[in-house]
mmCIF file of C-alpha atoms in Angstrom:
data_model
loop_
_atom_site.group_PDB
_atom_site.id
_atom_site.type_symbol
_atom_site.label_atom_id
_atom_site.label_comp_id
_atom_site.label_asym_id
_atom_site.label_seq_id
_atom_site.Cartn_x
_atom_site.Cartn_y
_atom_site.Cartn_z
ATOM 1 C CA MET J 9 183.407 108.490 98.174
ATOM 2 C CA ASN J 10 182.462 104.832 98.717
ATOM 3 C CA LYS J 11 178.832 105.092 99.670
ATOM 4 C CA LYS J 12 176.903 101.856 99.676
ATOM 5 C CA ILE J 13 174.166 101.890 97.073
ATOM 6 C CA ARG J 14 170.821 100.575 98.252
ATOM 7 C CA TYR J 15 168.468 99.103 95.716
ATOM 8 C CA TYR J 16 165.104 97.407 95.838
ATOM 9 C CA ILE J 17 163.595 95.403 93.026
ATOM 10 C CA ASN J 18 159.951 94.442 92.543
ATOM 11 C CA ILE J 19 159.374 91.078 90.864
ATOM 12 C CA SER J 20 155.985 89.987 89.518
ATOM 13 C CA PHE J 21 154.927 86.664 88.037
ATOM 14 C CA TYR J 22 151.775 86.115 85.980
ATOM 15 C CA PHE J 23 150.313 82.678 85.377
ATOM 16 C CA LYS J 24 147.738 81.005 83.183
ATOM 17 C CA ILE J 25 146.271 77.879 84.808
ATOM 18 C CA HIS J 26 144.751 75.220 82.568
ATOM 19 C CA ASP J 27 142.097 72.598 83.406
ATOM 20 C CA SER J 28 141.552 73.406 87.095
ATOM 21 C CA HIS J 29 138.163 72.583 88.597
ATOM 22 C CA MET J 30 138.432 75.961 90.321
ATOM 23 C CA PHE J 31 137.952 77.592 86.903
ATOM 24 C CA GLY J 32 135.583 75.071 85.304
ATOM 25 C CA GLY J 33 137.587 71.866 84.812
ATOM 26 C CA GLU J 34 138.882 70.346 81.586
ATOM 27 C CA GLY J 35 139.445 72.992 78.910
ATOM 28 C CA SER J 36 139.145 75.914 81.328
ATOM 29 C CA VAL J 37 141.673 78.697 81.828
ATOM 30 C CA GLY J 38 142.207 80.806 84.928
ATOM 31 C CA TYR J 39 144.793 83.384 85.913
ATOM 32 C CA ALA J 40 146.909 84.125 88.972
ATOM 33 C CA ALA J 41 149.635 86.590 89.893
ATOM 34 C CA ALA J 42 152.250 86.907 92.610
ATOM 35 C CA ALA J 43 154.518 89.822 93.452
ATOM 36 C CA PHE J 44 157.559 90.306 95.631
ATOM 37 C CA ASN J 45 158.329 93.906 96.534
ATOM 38 C CA HIS J 46 161.510 95.502 97.845
ATOM 39 C CA CYS J 47 163.734 92.516 97.012
ATOM 40 C CA THR J 48 167.393 93.102 97.782
ATOM 41 C CA ALA J 49 168.946 89.711 96.981
ATOM 42 C CA PHE J 50 168.422 89.616 93.235
ATOM 43 C CA SER J 51 169.908 87.069 90.863
ATOM 44 C CA GLU J 52 168.615 85.061 87.943
ATOM 45 C CA GLU J 53 168.984 81.904 90.030
ATOM 46 C CA LYS J 54 166.839 83.342 92.849
ATOM 47 C CA VAL J 55 164.155 84.395 90.365
ATOM 48 C CA ARG J 56 164.108 80.899 88.839
ATOM 49 C CA GLU J 57 163.845 79.344 92.314
ATOM 50 C CA ALA J 58 160.956 81.657 93.203
ATOM 51 C CA TYR J 59 159.171 80.816 89.934
ATOM 52 C CA LYS J 60 159.540 77.058 90.457
ATOM 53 C CA SER J 61 158.321 77.309 94.030
ATOM 54 C CA LEU J 62 155.303 79.377 92.954
ATOM 55 C CA ALA J 63 154.437 77.060 90.049
ATOM 56 C CA ASP J 64 154.609 74.010 92.333
ATOM 57 C CA SER J 65 152.462 75.757 94.937
ATOM 58 C CA LEU J 66 149.859 76.860 92.378
ATOM 59 C CA ALA J 67 149.679 73.367 90.904
ATOM 60 C CA GLU J 68 148.945 71.977 94.355
ATOM 61 C CA GLN J 69 146.489 74.746 95.211
ATOM 62 C CA PHE J 70 144.543 74.393 91.961
ATOM 63 C CA ASN J 71 144.880 70.588 91.917
ATOM 64 C CA VAL J 72 146.561 70.339 88.509
ATOM 65 C CA ASP J 73 149.874 69.006 87.256
ATOM 66 C CA VAL J 74 152.631 71.632 87.220
ATOM 67 C CA SER J 75 152.676 71.279 83.403
ATOM 68 C CA LYS J 76 149.249 73.015 83.453
ATOM 69 C CA ILE J 77 150.822 76.160 84.939
ATOM 70 C CA GLU J 78 152.080 78.583 82.289
ATOM 71 C CA CYS J 79 154.069 81.754 82.903
ATOM 72 C CA ILE J 80 152.645 84.602 80.807
ATOM 73 C CA ALA J 81 153.413 88.244 80.095
ATOM 74 C CA LYS J 82 151.793 90.983 82.159
ATOM 75 C CA GLU J 83 150.014 92.246 79.041
ATOM 76 C CA GLU J 84 148.259 88.904 78.547
ATOM 77 C CA TYR J 85 147.295 88.824 82.228
ATOM 78 C CA ASP J 86 145.949 92.396 82.024
ATOM 79 C CA SER J 87 143.970 91.654 78.855
ATOM 80 C CA SER J 88 142.374 88.607 80.491
ATOM 81 C CA ASP J 89 141.092 90.931 83.220
ATOM 82 C CA GLU J 90 139.644 93.317 80.613
ATOM 83 C CA GLU J 91 137.774 90.429 78.943
ATOM 84 C CA ASP J 92 135.980 89.697 82.221
ATOM 85 C CA GLU J 93 134.509 93.205 82.401
#
């Protein structure tokens, strides 16, 4: 019985963005998230490539150096949302 196993993986990234004018400029902090659903080509290398591409894109979008983009845990991202309420 050699049935092909199908799998799908959901990958989410959570970011803290420092010093963007979009969030108030120097000293400010903002948050962003990105998710990829139903991924079938999963490897650590692909995840790292996706992260780097996202970080570079966010840095450009929020007009900050990529060093101002920080990957954070989902719990920190969720708690930042609770603080806004």
